[in-house]
XYZ file of C-alpha atoms in Angstrom:
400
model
C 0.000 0.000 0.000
C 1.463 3.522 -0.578
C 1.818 5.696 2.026
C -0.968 9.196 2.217
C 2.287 11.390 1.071
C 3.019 8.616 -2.363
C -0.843 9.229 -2.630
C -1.157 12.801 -2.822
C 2.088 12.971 -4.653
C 0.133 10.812 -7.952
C -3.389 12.394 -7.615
C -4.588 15.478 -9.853
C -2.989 19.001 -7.835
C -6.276 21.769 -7.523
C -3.865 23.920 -9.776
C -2.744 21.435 -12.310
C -4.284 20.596 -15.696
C -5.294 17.447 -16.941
C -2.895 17.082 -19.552
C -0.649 18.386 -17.088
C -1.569 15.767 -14.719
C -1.156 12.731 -17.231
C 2.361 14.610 -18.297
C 3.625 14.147 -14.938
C 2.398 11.343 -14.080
C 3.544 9.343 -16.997
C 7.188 10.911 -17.376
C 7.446 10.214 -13.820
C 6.113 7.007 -13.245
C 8.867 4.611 -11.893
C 9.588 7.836 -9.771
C 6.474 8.058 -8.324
C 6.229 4.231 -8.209
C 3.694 3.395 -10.532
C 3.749 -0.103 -11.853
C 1.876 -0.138 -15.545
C -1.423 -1.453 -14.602
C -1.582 1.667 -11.735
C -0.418 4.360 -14.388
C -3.408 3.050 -16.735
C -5.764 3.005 -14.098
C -4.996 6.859 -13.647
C -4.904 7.319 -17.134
C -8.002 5.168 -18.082
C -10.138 5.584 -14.518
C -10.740 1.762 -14.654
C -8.554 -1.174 -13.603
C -9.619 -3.181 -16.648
C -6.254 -4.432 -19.060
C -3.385 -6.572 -18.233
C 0.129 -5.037 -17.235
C 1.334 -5.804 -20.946
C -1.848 -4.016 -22.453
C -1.056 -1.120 -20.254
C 3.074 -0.700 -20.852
C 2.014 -1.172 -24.645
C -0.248 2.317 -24.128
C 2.205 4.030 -22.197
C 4.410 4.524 -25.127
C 1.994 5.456 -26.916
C 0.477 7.849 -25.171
C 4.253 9.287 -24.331
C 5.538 10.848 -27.118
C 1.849 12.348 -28.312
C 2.720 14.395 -24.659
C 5.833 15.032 -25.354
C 6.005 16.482 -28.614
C 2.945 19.101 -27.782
C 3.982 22.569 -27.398
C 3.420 24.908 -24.344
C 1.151 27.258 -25.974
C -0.601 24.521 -27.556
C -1.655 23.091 -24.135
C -3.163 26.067 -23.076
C -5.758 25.920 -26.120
C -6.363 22.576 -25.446
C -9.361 21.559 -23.368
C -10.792 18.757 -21.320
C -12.547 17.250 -23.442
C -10.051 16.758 -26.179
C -7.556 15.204 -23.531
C -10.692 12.966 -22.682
C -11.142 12.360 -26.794
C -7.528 11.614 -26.459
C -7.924 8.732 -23.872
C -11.386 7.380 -25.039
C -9.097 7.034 -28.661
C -6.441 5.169 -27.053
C -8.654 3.797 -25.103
C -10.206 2.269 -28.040
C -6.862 1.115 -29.628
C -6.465 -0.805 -26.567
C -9.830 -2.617 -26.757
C -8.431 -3.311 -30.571
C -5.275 -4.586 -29.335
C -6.807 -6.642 -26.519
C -9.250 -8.134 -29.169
C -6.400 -9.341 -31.661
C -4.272 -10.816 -28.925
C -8.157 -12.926 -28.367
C -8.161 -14.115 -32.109
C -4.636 -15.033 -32.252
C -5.021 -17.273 -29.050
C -8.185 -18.492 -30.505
C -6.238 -19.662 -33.491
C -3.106 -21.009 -32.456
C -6.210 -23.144 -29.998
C -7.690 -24.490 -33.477
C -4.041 -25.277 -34.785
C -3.572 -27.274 -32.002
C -6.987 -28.865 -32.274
C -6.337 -29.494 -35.797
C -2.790 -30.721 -35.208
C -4.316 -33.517 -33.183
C -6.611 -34.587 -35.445
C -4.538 -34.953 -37.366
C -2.289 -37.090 -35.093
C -5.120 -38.932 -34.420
C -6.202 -39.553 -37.790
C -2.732 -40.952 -38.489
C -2.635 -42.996 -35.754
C -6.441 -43.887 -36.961
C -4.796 -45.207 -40.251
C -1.806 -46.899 -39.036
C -3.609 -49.221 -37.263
C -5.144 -50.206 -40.176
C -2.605 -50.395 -42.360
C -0.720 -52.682 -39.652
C -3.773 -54.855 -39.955
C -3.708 -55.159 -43.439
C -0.281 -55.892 -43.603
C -0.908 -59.378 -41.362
C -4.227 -60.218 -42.931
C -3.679 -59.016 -46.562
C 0.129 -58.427 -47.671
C 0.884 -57.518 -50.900
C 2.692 -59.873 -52.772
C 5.550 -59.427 -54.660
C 6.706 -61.522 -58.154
C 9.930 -61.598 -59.939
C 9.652 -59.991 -63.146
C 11.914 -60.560 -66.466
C 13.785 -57.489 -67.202
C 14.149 -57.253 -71.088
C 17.655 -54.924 -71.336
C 17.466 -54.682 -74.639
C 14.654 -52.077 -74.414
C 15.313 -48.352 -73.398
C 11.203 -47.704 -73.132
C 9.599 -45.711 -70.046
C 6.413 -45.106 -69.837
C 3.802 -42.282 -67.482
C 0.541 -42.581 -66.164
C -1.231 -40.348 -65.277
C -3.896 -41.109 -62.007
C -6.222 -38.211 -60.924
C -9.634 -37.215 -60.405
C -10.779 -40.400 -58.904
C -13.108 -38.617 -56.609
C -13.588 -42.015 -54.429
C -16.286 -41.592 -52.108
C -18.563 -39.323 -54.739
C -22.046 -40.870 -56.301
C -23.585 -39.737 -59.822
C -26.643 -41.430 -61.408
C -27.502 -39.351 -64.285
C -27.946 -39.770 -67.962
C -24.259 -40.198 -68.909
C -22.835 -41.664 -66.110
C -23.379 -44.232 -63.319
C -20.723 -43.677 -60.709
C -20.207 -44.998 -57.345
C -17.000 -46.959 -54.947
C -17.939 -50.886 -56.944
C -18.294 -48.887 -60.523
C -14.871 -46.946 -59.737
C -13.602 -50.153 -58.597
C -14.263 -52.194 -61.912
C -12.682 -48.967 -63.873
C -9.804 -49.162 -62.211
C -9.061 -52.821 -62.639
C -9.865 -52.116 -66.448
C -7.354 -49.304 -66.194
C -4.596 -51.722 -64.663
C -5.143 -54.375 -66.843
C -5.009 -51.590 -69.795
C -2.083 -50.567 -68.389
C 0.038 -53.509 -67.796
C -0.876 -54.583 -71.803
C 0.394 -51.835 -73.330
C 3.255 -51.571 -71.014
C 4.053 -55.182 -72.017
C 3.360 -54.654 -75.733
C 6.092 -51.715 -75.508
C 8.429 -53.601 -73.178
C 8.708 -50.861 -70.735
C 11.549 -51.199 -68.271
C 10.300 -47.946 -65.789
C 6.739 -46.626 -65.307
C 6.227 -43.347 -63.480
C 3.048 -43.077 -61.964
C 1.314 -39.369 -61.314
C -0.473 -39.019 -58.260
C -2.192 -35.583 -59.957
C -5.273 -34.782 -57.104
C -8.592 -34.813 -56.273
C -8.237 -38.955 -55.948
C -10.996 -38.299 -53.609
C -13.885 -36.456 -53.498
C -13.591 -34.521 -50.350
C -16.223 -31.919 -48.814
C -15.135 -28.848 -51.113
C -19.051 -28.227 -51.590
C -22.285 -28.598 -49.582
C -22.943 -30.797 -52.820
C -20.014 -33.047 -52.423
C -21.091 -33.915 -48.832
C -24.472 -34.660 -50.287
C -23.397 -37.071 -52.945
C -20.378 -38.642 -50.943
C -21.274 -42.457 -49.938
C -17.969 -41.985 -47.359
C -16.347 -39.483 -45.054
C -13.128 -37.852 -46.036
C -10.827 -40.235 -43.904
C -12.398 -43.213 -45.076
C -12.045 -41.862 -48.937
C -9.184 -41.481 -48.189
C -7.987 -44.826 -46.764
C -10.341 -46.302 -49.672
C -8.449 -44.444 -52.341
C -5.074 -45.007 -50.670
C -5.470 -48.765 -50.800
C -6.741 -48.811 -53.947
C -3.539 -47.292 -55.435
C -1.495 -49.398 -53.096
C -3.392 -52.533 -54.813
C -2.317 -50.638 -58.342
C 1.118 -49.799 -57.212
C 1.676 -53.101 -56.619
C 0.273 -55.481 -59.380
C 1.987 -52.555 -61.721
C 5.762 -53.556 -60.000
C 4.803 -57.699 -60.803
C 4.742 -56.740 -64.429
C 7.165 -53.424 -64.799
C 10.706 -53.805 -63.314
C 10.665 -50.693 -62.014
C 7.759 -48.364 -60.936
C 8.397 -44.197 -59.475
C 5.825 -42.889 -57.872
C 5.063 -38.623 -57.614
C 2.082 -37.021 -55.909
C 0.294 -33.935 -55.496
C -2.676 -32.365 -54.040
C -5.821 -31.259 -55.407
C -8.198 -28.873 -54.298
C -11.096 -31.847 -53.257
C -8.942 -32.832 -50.368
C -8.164 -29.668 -48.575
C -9.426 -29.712 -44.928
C -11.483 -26.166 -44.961
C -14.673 -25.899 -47.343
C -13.897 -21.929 -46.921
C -11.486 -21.847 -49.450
C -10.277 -18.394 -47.939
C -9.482 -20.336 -44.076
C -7.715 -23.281 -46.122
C -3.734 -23.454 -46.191
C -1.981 -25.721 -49.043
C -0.711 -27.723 -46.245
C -3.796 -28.792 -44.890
C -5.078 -31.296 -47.475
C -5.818 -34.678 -46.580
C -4.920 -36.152 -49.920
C -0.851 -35.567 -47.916
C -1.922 -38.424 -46.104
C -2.245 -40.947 -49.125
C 1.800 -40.725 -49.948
C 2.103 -41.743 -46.078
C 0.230 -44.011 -46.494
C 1.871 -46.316 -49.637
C 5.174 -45.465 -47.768
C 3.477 -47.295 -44.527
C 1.554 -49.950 -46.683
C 4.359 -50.578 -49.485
C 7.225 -53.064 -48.955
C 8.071 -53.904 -52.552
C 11.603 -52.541 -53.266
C 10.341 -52.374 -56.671
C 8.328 -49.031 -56.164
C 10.178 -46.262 -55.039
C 8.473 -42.991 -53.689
C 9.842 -40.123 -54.850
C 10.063 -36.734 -52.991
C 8.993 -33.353 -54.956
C 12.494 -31.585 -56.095
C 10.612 -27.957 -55.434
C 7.396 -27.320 -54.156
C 4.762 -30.079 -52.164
C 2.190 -29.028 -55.235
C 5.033 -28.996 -58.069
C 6.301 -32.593 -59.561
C 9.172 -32.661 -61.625
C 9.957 -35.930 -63.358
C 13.485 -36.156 -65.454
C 14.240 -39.544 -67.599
C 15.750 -40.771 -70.851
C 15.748 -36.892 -72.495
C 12.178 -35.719 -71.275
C 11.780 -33.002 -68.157
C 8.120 -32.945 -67.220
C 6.157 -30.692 -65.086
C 3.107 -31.875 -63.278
C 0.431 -29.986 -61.115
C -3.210 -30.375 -60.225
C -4.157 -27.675 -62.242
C -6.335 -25.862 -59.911
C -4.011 -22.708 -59.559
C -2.648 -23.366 -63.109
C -4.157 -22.636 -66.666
C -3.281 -25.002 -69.896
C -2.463 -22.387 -71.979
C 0.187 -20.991 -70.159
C 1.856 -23.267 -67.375
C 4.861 -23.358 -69.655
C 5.730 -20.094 -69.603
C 4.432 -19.453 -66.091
C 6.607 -22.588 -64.624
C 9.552 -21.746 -66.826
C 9.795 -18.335 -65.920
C 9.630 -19.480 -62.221
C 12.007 -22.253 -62.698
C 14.293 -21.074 -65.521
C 13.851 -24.152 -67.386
C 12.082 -25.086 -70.389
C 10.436 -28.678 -70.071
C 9.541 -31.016 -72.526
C 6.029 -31.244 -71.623
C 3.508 -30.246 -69.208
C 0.772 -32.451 -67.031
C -2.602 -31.265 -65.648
C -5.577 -33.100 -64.465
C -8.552 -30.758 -62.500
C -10.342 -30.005 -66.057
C -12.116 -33.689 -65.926
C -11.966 -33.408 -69.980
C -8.721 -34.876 -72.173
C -6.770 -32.020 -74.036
C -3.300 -31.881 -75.297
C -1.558 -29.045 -77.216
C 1.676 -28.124 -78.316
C 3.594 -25.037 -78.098
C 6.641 -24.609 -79.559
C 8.768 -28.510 -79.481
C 6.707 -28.662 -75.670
C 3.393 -30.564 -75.285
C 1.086 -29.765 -72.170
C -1.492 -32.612 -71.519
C -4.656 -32.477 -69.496
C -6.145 -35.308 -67.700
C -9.320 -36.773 -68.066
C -11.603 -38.042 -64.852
C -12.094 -41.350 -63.857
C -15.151 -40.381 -62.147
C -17.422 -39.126 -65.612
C -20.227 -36.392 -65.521
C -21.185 -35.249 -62.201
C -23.719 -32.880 -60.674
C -21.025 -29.794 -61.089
C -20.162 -31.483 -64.818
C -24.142 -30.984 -65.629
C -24.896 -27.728 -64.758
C -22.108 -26.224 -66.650
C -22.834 -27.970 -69.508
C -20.054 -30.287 -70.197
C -19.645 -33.814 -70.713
C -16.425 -36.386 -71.193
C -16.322 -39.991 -71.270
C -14.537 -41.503 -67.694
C -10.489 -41.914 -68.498
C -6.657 -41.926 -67.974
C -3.810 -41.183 -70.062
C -0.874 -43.413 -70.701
C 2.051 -42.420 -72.395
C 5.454 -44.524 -73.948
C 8.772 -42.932 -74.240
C 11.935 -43.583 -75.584
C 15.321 -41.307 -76.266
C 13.508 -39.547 -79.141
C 10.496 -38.117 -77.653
C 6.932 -39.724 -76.819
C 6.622 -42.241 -78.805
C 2.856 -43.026 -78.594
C -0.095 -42.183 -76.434
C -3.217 -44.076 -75.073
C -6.778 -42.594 -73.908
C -7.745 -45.650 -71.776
C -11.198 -44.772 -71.689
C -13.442 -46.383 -68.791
């Protein structure tokens, strides 16, 4: 408690303005032995912000005093030293309110770091069972080393876990299931046929269908972590039966926009995507020495594939438009590819500019609600291309 002298010493004198009064007692205050909170509550009239709050006003309030001439305090009143303080006081109420919404969201970082610890605990589990009740099994396969062949697939826009029952397309988990075996089979015939020695496998997005919409939750049959599990064993099951026929099989990924954790596309970072999960997953599920996983050179969204003469960029294709992800990526880069991959479009397009060819995915899933209302329509399939040290050699629209 201070004593009646320390008291009289830091209250308002009878002959002593109010801006006089918050002079002296702010460029006195350790003399007078104020601690912050004290000082505001003179300054403010109400014991109502933390220590912190209160040192954080204090220095602003301090040089507005001190750089006010003498003959301008005499013009100035009461009530703009009280406008003063109510402004400041305001600015603190601002301050106080951000310091709220930052602890608020570093709380729902830590709530969504833990689901998402949980959710890969969820998985692990499973994959653990898997592994004892169904392994994958691995053959020996013939390596022809007379052929210099390599050949790319590109997987994306699966959208497991979607439904569409509509004119032009029937689409559901068995259907997708049944187009992907055809896809395989396709697959492994021509990669046979062409004696391919190395298949690289694109992992291109939106494998599943996500909650992006209020319409995707509606026409999902399966939550997001079970799409993705679905969709992760699915390709693990592809992965695989590709390696018993190809000698060698490299395997790239990136995300789509189906599988990012926020509907509100303006709350959503790139990071949080749940389709990061499915690369964790073949690592966890995958024990064939055969595939090998291969890390993104540059960005987690950016795949860069390099083999026989052929440098290939490959994105989703949400951020990215056909006509001009060349020069875009090779400005970025400072590289000129051969050729350029997208899927996101759900329609099959290729182009060339220049000696460089940029190729768009079609969908596995077919016409959907979204596909409908604007108008378009495109017949379910993949793309499959054969290279050798002159170029592309051939291409194949596996259609499903």
């Amino acid at each position: 408690m201070k004593g009646d002298r320390e008291m009289r010493e830091v209250k308002r004198r009878e002959d002593e303005s109010l801006l006089g009064f918050y002079k002296r007692i702010t460029e006195n205050r350790k003399e007078l032995g104020l601690s912050y909170e004290e000082w505001g509550e003179l300054i403010i009239g109400e014991n109502r912000y933390s220590s912190d709050n209160c040192r954080k006003a204090l220095y602003l309030v301090k040089p507005m005093l001190e750089s006010l001439e003498e003959e301008q305090i005499n013009k100035i009143t009461d009530n703009d030293i009280i406008k003063e303080i109510e402004d400041k006081k305001l600015e603190l109420e601002k301050e106080k309110i951000r310091v709220q919404d930052q602890r608020r969201e570093y709380k729902k970082y830590l709530r969504q770091d833990a689901r998402f610890e949980h959710i890969h605990n969820t998985i692990k589990e499973e994959i653990n069972k898997l592994n004892e009740t169904k392994p994958l099994i691995h053959k020996e396969v013939k390596v022809d080393n007379t052929s210099n062949r390599e050949a790319v697939i590109i997987l994306s826009d699966w959208h497991i876990g979607s439904t569409s029952n509509n004119h032009w397309n029937v689409f559901n988990l068995e259907v997708a299931r049944k187009r992907i075996n055809k896809l395989l089979d396709k697959t492994i015939e021509y990669c046979l046929l062409h004696k391919v020695n190395t298949i690289h496998v694109e992992l291109l997005g939106d494998l599943v269908n996500g909650y992006l919409h209020v319409g995707n939750r509606i026409e999902n049959e399966e939550d997001v972590i079970s799409q993705i599990m679905t969709t992760s064993e699915l390709i693990s099951n592809f992965l695989n039966e590709l390696a018993n026929h190809i000698p060698s099989v490299k395997v790239y990924s990136s995300t789509g926009n189906h599988g990012r954790c926020s509907a509100n596309l303006k709350e959503s970072l790139n990071v949080e995507n749940f389709e990061r999960l499915i690369p964790w997953y073949l690592k966890a599920r995958i024990s064939n020495p055969k595939i090998e996983l291969i890390k993104n050179e540059i960005d987690d969204n950016l795949i860069v594939i390099r083999f026989l003469n052929e440098v290939i960029y490959c994105v989703h294709g949400h951020l990215d438009k056909p006509n001009v992800i060349i020069e875009n990526w090779s400005r970025m880069l400072k590289e000129f590819p051969t050729e350029a991959h997208l899927g996101h479009f759900h329609s099959y397009k290729e182009f060339d500019e220049y000696d460089m060819t940029v190729t768009v995915n079609g969908t596995l899933s077919g016409v959907d609600e979204f596909a409908k209302k604007i108008r378009k329509t495109s017949k379910p399939m993949q793309t499959l291309m054969i290279y050798n040290e002159e170029g592309r050699e051939c291409t194949y629209k596996i259609k499903l």
